[in-house]
Short mmCIF file of C-alpha atoms and ligand atoms in Angstrom, two decimals:
data_model
loop_
_atom_site.label_atom_id
_atom_site.label_comp_id
_atom_site.label_asym_id
_atom_site.label_seq_id
_atom_site.Cartn_x
_atom_site.Cartn_y
_atom_site.Cartn_z
CA UNK A 1 167.42 -66.18 149.40
CA UNK A 2 170.93 -66.62 148.10
CA UNK A 3 172.91 -63.52 147.30
CA UNK A 4 171.75 -63.77 143.70
CA UNK A 5 168.12 -63.64 144.73
CA UNK A 6 166.89 -67.08 143.78
CA UNK A 7 166.02 -69.77 146.31
CA UNK A 8 168.45 -72.47 147.22
CA UNK A 9 167.38 -75.64 145.53
CA UNK A 10 166.83 -74.09 142.10
CA UNK A 11 170.10 -75.47 140.71
CA UNK A 12 168.06 -77.72 138.44
CA UNK A 13 166.38 -74.75 136.83
CA UNK A 14 169.67 -73.00 136.24
CA UNK A 15 171.03 -75.99 134.36
CA UNK A 16 167.92 -76.96 132.43
CA UNK A 17 166.69 -73.51 131.45
CA UNK A 18 169.26 -70.77 132.02
CA UNK A 19 167.17 -68.29 130.05
CA UNK A 20 164.19 -68.48 132.38
CA UNK A 21 166.50 -68.75 135.38
CA UNK A 22 168.27 -65.52 134.43
CA UNK A 23 164.97 -63.76 133.84
CA UNK A 24 163.72 -64.72 137.31
CA UNK A 25 167.01 -63.48 138.70
CA UNK A 26 166.54 -60.17 136.94
CA UNK A 27 163.06 -59.82 138.43
CA UNK A 28 164.46 -60.59 141.90
CA UNK A 29 167.01 -57.80 141.39
CA UNK A 30 164.31 -55.39 140.21
CA UNK A 31 162.19 -56.14 143.28
CA UNK A 32 165.22 -55.78 145.53
CA UNK A 33 166.21 -52.39 144.12
CA UNK A 34 162.89 -50.58 143.90
CA UNK A 35 160.41 -49.17 146.37
CA UNK A 36 157.07 -50.75 145.57
CA UNK A 37 154.14 -48.47 146.34
CA UNK A 38 151.62 -50.29 144.19
CA UNK A 39 148.79 -50.69 146.67
CA UNK A 40 147.82 -54.17 145.42
CA UNK A 41 151.32 -55.65 145.70
CA UNK A 42 153.23 -57.19 148.56
CA UNK A 43 156.07 -59.63 149.25
CA UNK A 44 154.97 -63.14 150.12
CA UNK A 45 157.17 -64.74 152.76
CA UNK A 46 159.93 -67.11 151.88
CA UNK A 47 157.83 -69.97 153.32
CA UNK A 48 154.88 -69.04 151.08
CA UNK A 49 157.08 -68.93 147.98
CA UNK A 50 158.73 -72.22 148.87
CA UNK A 51 155.34 -73.84 149.36
CA UNK A 52 154.29 -72.90 145.82
CA UNK A 53 157.19 -74.72 144.23
CA UNK A 54 156.18 -78.28 145.04
CA UNK A 55 155.04 -81.57 143.54
CA UNK A 56 151.36 -80.91 144.22
CA UNK A 57 151.38 -79.13 140.85
CA UNK A 58 151.39 -82.66 139.42
CA UNK A 59 148.11 -83.67 141.01
CA UNK A 60 144.61 -83.59 139.54
CA UNK A 61 142.09 -83.03 142.31
CA UNK A 62 138.80 -81.99 140.71
CA UNK A 63 136.17 -81.93 143.42
CA UNK A 64 136.64 -81.18 147.12
CA UNK A 65 138.39 -82.89 150.07
CA UNK A 66 136.80 -86.31 150.62
CA UNK A 67 134.84 -86.09 147.34
CA UNK A 68 137.29 -86.02 144.44
CA UNK A 69 137.00 -87.32 140.92
CA UNK A 70 140.53 -88.78 141.06
CA UNK A 71 142.39 -91.28 143.23
CA UNK A 72 145.52 -90.49 145.19
CA UNK A 73 144.16 -87.35 146.80
CA UNK A 74 144.86 -88.14 150.46
CA UNK A 75 147.62 -85.54 150.84
CA UNK A 76 146.13 -82.80 148.73
CA UNK A 77 142.93 -83.34 150.71
CA UNK A 78 144.88 -82.76 153.88
CA UNK A 79 146.46 -79.55 152.62
CA UNK A 80 143.19 -78.16 151.27
CA UNK A 81 141.46 -78.92 154.58
CA UNK A 82 144.23 -77.06 156.38
CA UNK A 83 143.74 -74.04 154.12
CA UNK A 84 139.95 -74.12 154.58
CA UNK A 85 140.08 -74.52 158.37
CA UNK A 86 142.63 -71.75 158.75
CA UNK A 87 140.85 -69.20 156.56
CA UNK A 88 137.53 -69.93 158.31
CA UNK A 89 139.22 -69.35 161.66
CA UNK A 90 140.93 -66.20 160.39
CA UNK A 91 137.70 -64.51 159.30
CA UNK A 92 135.18 -66.33 161.52
CA UNK A 93 133.23 -67.63 158.56
CA UNK A 94 131.04 -70.75 158.29
CA UNK A 95 132.18 -71.86 154.84
CA UNK A 96 135.24 -71.28 152.66
CA UNK A 97 136.29 -72.21 149.15
CA UNK A 98 140.03 -71.81 148.56
CA UNK A 99 140.12 -73.00 144.95
CA UNK A 100 139.59 -69.82 142.85
CA UNK A 101 142.69 -69.21 140.74
CA UNK A 102 142.34 -65.45 141.20
CA UNK A 103 140.16 -62.73 142.65
CA UNK A 104 138.42 -62.32 139.30
CA UNK A 105 137.56 -66.01 139.18
CA UNK A 106 136.18 -65.85 142.70
CA UNK A 107 133.82 -63.10 141.56
CA UNK A 108 132.91 -65.01 138.41
CA UNK A 109 132.01 -68.09 140.45
CA UNK A 110 129.70 -66.09 142.72
CA UNK A 111 127.91 -64.36 139.85
CA UNK A 112 127.47 -67.51 137.81
CA UNK A 113 126.21 -69.48 140.83
CA UNK A 114 123.63 -66.98 142.02
CA UNK A 115 122.62 -64.89 138.99
CA UNK A 116 121.23 -65.63 135.56
CA UNK A 117 122.82 -64.12 132.47
CA UNK A 118 121.27 -60.68 131.94
CA UNK A 119 120.62 -60.02 135.65
CA UNK A 120 121.75 -56.66 136.99
CA UNK A 121 124.91 -56.12 139.04
CA UNK A 122 125.21 -52.88 141.00
CA UNK A 123 128.86 -52.05 141.69
CA UNK A 124 131.19 -49.12 142.17
CA UNK A 125 132.14 -47.44 138.91
CA UNK A 126 135.64 -48.39 137.77
CA UNK A 127 136.80 -44.78 137.41
CA UNK A 128 135.64 -44.08 140.98
CA UNK A 129 137.64 -46.95 142.48
CA UNK A 130 135.73 -50.12 141.55
CA UNK A 131 137.20 -53.21 139.89
CA UNK A 132 136.86 -54.50 136.32
CA UNK A 133 134.88 -57.49 137.57
CA UNK A 134 132.22 -55.27 139.11
CA UNK A 135 130.46 -54.79 135.77
CA UNK A 136 132.95 -53.18 133.40
CA UNK A 137 131.98 -53.69 129.74
CA UNK A 138 135.47 -55.08 128.97
CA UNK A 139 135.06 -57.83 131.61
CA UNK A 140 132.83 -60.94 131.58
CA UNK A 141 130.92 -59.21 134.37
CA UNK A 142 129.70 -56.49 132.02
CA UNK A 143 129.20 -58.79 129.05
CA UNK A 144 127.06 -61.50 130.70
CA UNK A 145 125.29 -59.25 133.17
CA UNK A 146 123.68 -55.85 133.07
CA UNK A 147 126.00 -53.42 134.83
CA UNK A 148 124.81 -50.52 136.94
CA UNK A 149 127.16 -48.25 138.86
CA UNK A 150 127.21 -46.09 141.95
CA UNK A 151 129.70 -43.27 142.13
CA UNK A 152 131.40 -41.30 144.88
CA UNK A 153 129.82 -38.16 146.27
CA UNK A 154 131.41 -35.26 144.33
CA UNK A 155 131.93 -33.24 147.55
CA UNK A 156 133.10 -35.78 150.10
CA UNK A 157 134.52 -38.24 147.54
CA UNK A 158 133.13 -41.04 149.68
CA UNK A 159 130.55 -43.68 148.85
CA UNK A 160 127.14 -42.06 148.56
CA UNK A 161 125.03 -44.69 150.33
CA UNK A 162 121.84 -42.78 149.52
CA UNK A 163 122.62 -43.11 145.83
CA UNK A 164 123.33 -46.83 146.27
CA UNK A 165 119.95 -47.17 147.97
CA UNK A 166 118.02 -45.22 145.37
CA UNK A 167 119.68 -47.08 142.46
CA UNK A 168 118.90 -50.40 144.15
CA UNK A 169 115.29 -49.43 144.76
CA UNK A 170 114.80 -48.26 141.22
CA UNK A 171 116.59 -51.06 139.34
CA UNK A 172 116.28 -54.05 141.70
CA UNK A 173 119.71 -55.56 140.94
CA UNK A 174 120.27 -59.29 141.49
CA UNK A 175 123.62 -58.57 143.15
CA UNK A 176 125.07 -55.56 144.92
CA UNK A 177 128.86 -55.47 145.08
CA UNK A 178 130.63 -53.67 147.92
CA UNK A 179 134.36 -53.41 147.44
CA UNK A 180 137.01 -51.43 145.61
CA UNK A 181 140.52 -51.29 144.24
CA UNK A 182 141.26 -47.62 144.79
CA UNK A 183 139.10 -46.38 147.65
CA UNK A 184 141.00 -44.96 150.64
CA UNK A 185 138.10 -44.97 153.12
CA UNK A 186 136.29 -47.56 155.24
CA UNK A 187 133.42 -49.38 153.60
CA UNK A 188 130.27 -49.73 155.69
CA UNK A 189 129.15 -53.27 154.91
CA UNK A 190 126.21 -53.00 157.32
CA UNK A 191 124.56 -50.23 155.25
CA UNK A 192 125.12 -52.25 152.07
CA UNK A 193 123.51 -55.27 153.79
CA UNK A 194 120.51 -53.20 154.83
CA UNK A 195 120.06 -51.96 151.23
CA UNK A 196 120.43 -55.49 149.83
CA UNK A 197 117.87 -56.87 152.30
CA UNK A 198 115.41 -54.09 151.56
CA UNK A 199 115.65 -54.52 147.78
CA UNK A 200 115.90 -58.31 147.62
CA UNK A 201 119.44 -58.39 146.23
CA UNK A 202 122.34 -60.61 147.17
CA UNK A 203 125.29 -58.75 148.67
CA UNK A 204 128.82 -59.66 147.60
CA UNK A 205 131.67 -58.02 149.50
CA UNK A 206 134.88 -58.03 147.50
CA UNK A 207 137.57 -57.45 150.12
CA UNK A 208 140.54 -58.16 147.83
CA UNK A 209 142.44 -55.04 148.85
CA UNK A 210 141.61 -54.93 152.54
CA UNK A 211 141.58 -58.63 153.49
CA UNK A 212 144.71 -58.32 155.64
CA UNK A 213 143.21 -55.42 157.58
CA UNK A 214 139.90 -57.26 157.99
CA UNK A 215 141.72 -60.38 159.23
CA UNK A 216 143.07 -58.52 162.26
CA UNK A 217 140.05 -56.29 162.91
CA UNK A 218 141.51 -53.06 161.52
CA UNK A 219 138.73 -52.73 158.95
CA UNK A 220 135.11 -53.70 159.79
CA UNK A 221 134.48 -57.24 158.58
CA UNK A 222 131.90 -58.07 155.92
CA UNK A 223 131.36 -61.45 157.62
CA UNK A 224 127.86 -61.45 159.07
CA UNK A 225 126.75 -58.76 156.61
CA UNK A 226 127.48 -60.02 153.10
CA UNK A 227 126.04 -63.19 151.56
CA UNK A 228 129.34 -63.83 149.74
CA UNK A 229 132.79 -62.53 150.48
CA UNK A 230 135.42 -62.77 147.78
CA UNK A 231 139.07 -61.93 148.07
CA UNK A 232 142.53 -62.25 146.66
CA UNK A 233 145.32 -63.75 148.75
CA UNK A 234 148.17 -61.62 147.52
CA UNK A 235 147.42 -57.99 148.45
CA UNK A 236 147.36 -56.87 152.10
CA UNK A 237 146.87 -60.52 153.07
CA UNK A 238 150.43 -61.21 151.82
CA UNK A 239 149.86 -64.72 150.49
CA UNK A 240 150.44 -66.37 147.11
CA UNK A 241 148.66 -65.04 144.01
CA UNK A 242 145.10 -66.45 144.05
CA UNK A 243 141.60 -66.06 145.43
CA UNK A 244 139.06 -67.46 147.88
CA UNK A 245 135.39 -67.14 148.79
CA UNK A 246 133.62 -67.12 152.17
CA UNK A 247 129.92 -67.61 152.83
CA UNK A 248 127.35 -68.93 155.24
CA UNK A 249 126.79 -72.69 155.27
CA UNK A 250 123.44 -72.35 153.48
CA UNK A 251 125.22 -71.26 150.26
CA UNK A 252 128.11 -73.72 150.50
CA UNK A 253 126.93 -76.38 148.07
CA UNK A 254 125.85 -74.01 145.33
CA UNK A 255 128.94 -71.89 145.70
CA UNK A 256 131.33 -74.85 145.56
CA UNK A 257 129.59 -76.06 142.39
CA UNK A 258 130.01 -72.58 140.95
CA UNK A 259 133.78 -72.78 141.39
CA UNK A 260 134.10 -76.41 140.23
CA UNK A 261 132.69 -77.45 137.80
CA UNK A 262 131.08 -74.04 137.15
CA UNK A 263 134.08 -71.96 136.24
CA UNK A 264 137.25 -73.99 136.87
CA UNK A 265 138.69 -77.43 136.35
CA UNK A 266 141.39 -78.90 138.55
CA UNK A 267 142.48 -76.76 141.49
CA UNK A 268 146.11 -75.57 141.74
CA UNK A 269 147.02 -77.75 144.71
CA UNK A 270 150.56 -76.36 145.03
CA UNK A 271 149.09 -72.86 145.34
CA UNK A 272 146.50 -74.09 147.85
CA UNK A 273 149.44 -75.42 149.94
CA UNK A 274 150.91 -71.91 149.86
CA UNK A 275 147.52 -70.40 150.74
CA UNK A 276 147.44 -72.65 153.82
CA UNK A 277 150.88 -71.35 154.84
CA UNK A 278 149.81 -67.73 154.34
CA UNK A 279 146.58 -68.18 156.34
CA UNK A 280 148.70 -69.75 159.08
CA UNK A 281 150.99 -66.72 159.07
CA UNK A 282 148.00 -64.38 159.20
CA UNK A 283 146.74 -66.19 162.33
CA UNK A 284 150.03 -65.42 164.10
CA UNK A 285 150.61 -62.47 166.45
CA UNK A 286 153.08 -60.61 164.27
CA UNK A 287 150.55 -60.26 161.49
CA UNK A 288 148.40 -57.84 163.52
CA UNK A 289 151.49 -55.74 164.27
CA UNK A 290 152.31 -55.70 160.58
CA UNK A 291 148.82 -54.53 159.61
CA UNK A 292 148.90 -51.83 162.31
CA UNK A 293 152.14 -50.52 160.84
CA UNK A 294 150.62 -50.60 157.33
CA UNK A 295 147.93 -48.22 158.60
CA UNK A 296 150.34 -46.00 160.53
CA UNK A 297 152.54 -45.76 157.44
CA UNK A 298 149.59 -44.91 155.18
CA UNK A 299 148.37 -42.22 157.58
CA UNK A 300 151.90 -40.81 157.77
CA UNK A 301 152.18 -40.81 154.00
CA UNK A 302 148.81 -39.06 153.67
CA UNK A 303 149.69 -36.34 156.18
CA UNK A 304 153.10 -35.70 154.63
CA UNK A 305 151.80 -35.55 151.07
CA UNK A 306 149.04 -33.15 152.18
CA UNK A 307 151.54 -30.98 154.05
CA UNK A 308 153.54 -30.70 150.82
CA UNK A 309 150.52 -29.11 149.15
CA UNK A 310 149.11 -32.02 147.17
CA UNK A 311 145.45 -33.04 147.05
CA UNK A 312 144.20 -36.45 148.13
CA UNK A 313 140.90 -37.98 147.08
CA UNK A 314 138.59 -37.74 150.12
CA UNK A 315 141.27 -35.70 151.89
CA UNK A 316 143.10 -38.63 153.47
CA UNK A 317 142.93 -42.33 154.21
CA UNK A 318 141.51 -44.91 156.63
CA UNK A 319 143.28 -47.87 155.05
CA UNK A 320 146.49 -48.95 153.32
CA UNK A 321 146.35 -46.59 150.34
CA UNK A 322 146.09 -42.99 149.26
CA UNK A 323 144.93 -41.58 145.95
CA UNK A 324 146.70 -38.39 144.91
CA UNK A 325 144.70 -36.01 142.74
CA UNK A 326 147.25 -34.20 140.58
CA UNK A 327 144.76 -32.05 138.64
CA UNK A 328 145.73 -28.85 140.43
CA UNK A 329 149.45 -29.56 139.92
CA UNK A 330 149.07 -29.74 136.16
CA UNK A 331 150.64 -33.17 135.70
CA UNK A 332 148.89 -36.37 134.73
CA UNK A 333 148.93 -39.72 136.50
CA UNK A 334 150.85 -41.17 133.57
CA UNK A 335 153.58 -38.54 133.87
CA UNK A 336 153.77 -38.96 137.64
CA UNK A 337 154.12 -42.74 137.29
CA UNK A 338 156.99 -42.26 134.82
CA UNK A 339 158.79 -39.64 136.91
CA UNK A 340 158.71 -41.75 140.07
CA UNK A 341 159.59 -44.87 138.10
CA UNK A 342 162.84 -43.30 136.89
CA UNK A 343 163.91 -42.92 140.51
CA UNK A 344 162.95 -46.51 141.40
CA UNK A 345 159.64 -45.74 143.10
CA UNK A 346 157.04 -48.01 141.51
CA UNK A 347 153.45 -46.79 141.65
CA UNK A 348 150.48 -46.71 139.30
CA UNK A 349 148.44 -44.04 137.65
CA UNK A 350 144.78 -44.16 138.60
CA UNK A 351 141.63 -42.31 137.68
CA UNK A 352 140.18 -39.98 140.30
CA UNK A 353 136.40 -39.51 140.68
CA UNK A 354 135.00 -37.49 137.75
CA UNK A 355 138.43 -37.58 136.07
CA UNK A 356 138.76 -35.42 132.97
CA UNK A 357 141.50 -37.68 131.61
CA UNK A 358 140.92 -41.16 130.24
CA UNK A 359 142.07 -44.39 131.93
CA UNK A 360 145.36 -44.51 130.00
CA UNK A 361 146.42 -41.05 131.18
CA UNK A 362 144.42 -40.25 134.35
CA UNK A 363 144.81 -37.40 136.86
CA UNK A 364 145.65 -39.59 139.84
CA UNK A 365 148.36 -41.66 141.41
CA UNK A 366 147.59 -44.54 143.76
CA UNK A 367 150.14 -45.19 146.50
CA UNK A 368 150.02 -48.00 149.06
CA UNK A 369 152.13 -49.01 152.03
CA UNK A 370 151.73 -52.83 152.32
CA UNK A 371 154.95 -53.73 150.45
CA UNK A 372 157.14 -51.03 152.04
CA UNK A 373 155.86 -52.08 155.47
CA UNK A 374 156.78 -55.70 154.80
CA UNK A 375 160.32 -54.46 154.06
CA UNK A 376 160.33 -52.83 157.49
CA UNK A 377 159.94 -49.14 156.66
CA UNK A 378 158.38 -47.09 159.44
CA UNK A 379 157.22 -43.48 159.86
CA UNK A 380 160.66 -41.83 159.53
CA UNK A 381 161.39 -43.59 156.23
CA UNK A 382 157.88 -42.97 154.95
CA UNK A 383 158.37 -39.23 155.56
CA UNK A 384 161.58 -39.41 153.57
CA UNK A 385 159.79 -41.19 150.72
CA UNK A 386 157.02 -38.55 150.78
CA UNK A 387 159.63 -35.79 150.43
CA UNK A 388 161.21 -37.65 147.53
CA UNK A 389 157.84 -37.91 145.82
CA UNK A 390 157.27 -34.18 146.31
CA UNK A 391 160.75 -33.29 144.96
CA UNK A 392 160.38 -35.55 141.94
CA UNK A 393 156.88 -34.37 141.02
CA UNK A 394 157.75 -30.70 141.49
CA UNK A 395 161.04 -30.88 139.55
CA UNK A 396 160.37 -33.42 136.81
CA UNK A 397 163.15 -32.06 134.59
CA UNK A 398 165.85 -31.78 137.25
CA UNK A 399 168.70 -34.28 136.76
CA UNK A 400 170.04 -33.36 140.16
CA UNK A 401 166.77 -34.18 141.93
CA UNK A 402 166.59 -37.47 140.07
CA UNK A 403 170.14 -38.40 140.97
CA UNK A 404 169.62 -37.59 144.64
CA UNK A 405 166.33 -39.53 144.67
CA UNK A 406 167.95 -42.57 143.07
CA UNK A 407 170.67 -42.52 145.67
CA UNK A 408 168.21 -42.38 148.55
CA UNK A 409 165.99 -45.10 147.06
CA UNK A 410 169.00 -47.32 146.69
CA UNK A 411 170.09 -46.66 150.29
CA UNK A 412 166.61 -47.48 151.58
CA UNK A 413 166.49 -50.69 149.54
CA UNK A 414 169.86 -51.77 150.93
CA UNK A 415 168.87 -50.95 154.50
CA UNK A 416 165.53 -52.80 154.23
CA UNK A 417 166.10 -56.05 152.32
CA UNK A 418 163.04 -58.04 151.29
CA UNK A 419 164.20 -61.55 152.19
C1 PLP B 501 142.66 -57.12 142.67
C2 PLP B 501 141.18 -57.17 142.72
C3 PLP B 501 140.46 -58.22 142.14
C4 PLP B 501 141.04 -59.23 141.17
O1 PLP B 501 142.08 -59.99 141.52
P1 PLP B 501 142.91 -60.80 140.43
O2 PLP B 501 143.54 -61.85 141.26
O3 PLP B 501 143.85 -59.84 139.83
O4 PLP B 501 141.96 -61.37 139.44
C5 PLP B 501 139.09 -58.25 142.32
N1 PLP B 501 138.46 -57.30 143.03
C6 PLP B 501 139.13 -56.27 143.60
C7 PLP B 501 138.36 -55.26 144.37
C8 PLP B 501 140.50 -56.16 143.44
O5 PLP B 501 141.14 -55.10 143.95
#
């Protein structure tokens, strides 16, 4: 990155469209000067970002490598094959589709390929940590299909597998979805698989959040358990924005048809090039070290926050995120998000299980370590950040606390540059 924060080679953009150029610059500055603790965000490598800005955006490539509906696909075929081979190797899967434009579209393709409109989907309730595409009424998943939800155990705040089993037995869903956006504990895909087998449902594992951990064996893999595995590329996996699907060979043809022509037209070949780069990076040795540090940092964050007298959903974490329950502290998730934001710590409000506040206010705050770990922060800095969070949340009106926090955030950002 140049000192201004935009890649070399973007001189054309500066001349042709200074307005957009300046706006990108401003975003680069924002990213540089804030501590991102949004659990679903990360910093793609320079190589990944460079790979996205290429001429493959010009190419129509409907179909799949070797079987396209357009001529001139020899090089995009090569890059898509690279992406497919690498992601299959990374997760040890028989089949992969790297064309979904996003995680949501990956889920849509699976549902539309293997369910009929009106069939039942059993997923984790949104307010307990699930995702919109797991049956929420505001998403296609809850409009075209009949949603049914499992919730977390009110005591342990962990998945209640007995409830999943009894709901599945009673309602016979077409698809069971195992996966979450705000769940700090391990997910046992083998129990889900057992329940799906017993009740005649398909099992879809949505590993969007944990894909990076799964890739290096730090979270049990859904491969071998789930019929379909969907994911995003851009969370712990640290790739470009986008999605992919894994499955056994027996589902390959139907699944591929579900992506194209089922739910998408031409694939974004420039993004697929960047996916190939990211999968390549994830196959390298350093990636496992990175994921280990993500976990160490999250565990450190959890312990520190607990030691400062805050509550965590489920009492801790096994993965890359924690979910603070602020109910006892008398502040809402919305307030907490604003207070931290003023100091340059970017996080997001989040419902906690059985939240008394609505989704726009919430009683929780979700904090993740993937982005900070990419910047190079380790335990000592994470402890410092945890103290800042405590100080800010306990003294929301104090100008002095805010000023001190801003200073420390800015020092950390300078000491740990992104690119
Ligand atoms: C982020 C996420 C998605 C959706 O990804 P998009 O690329 O934003 O559409 C799907 N499922 C889960 C569990 C997620 O966390």
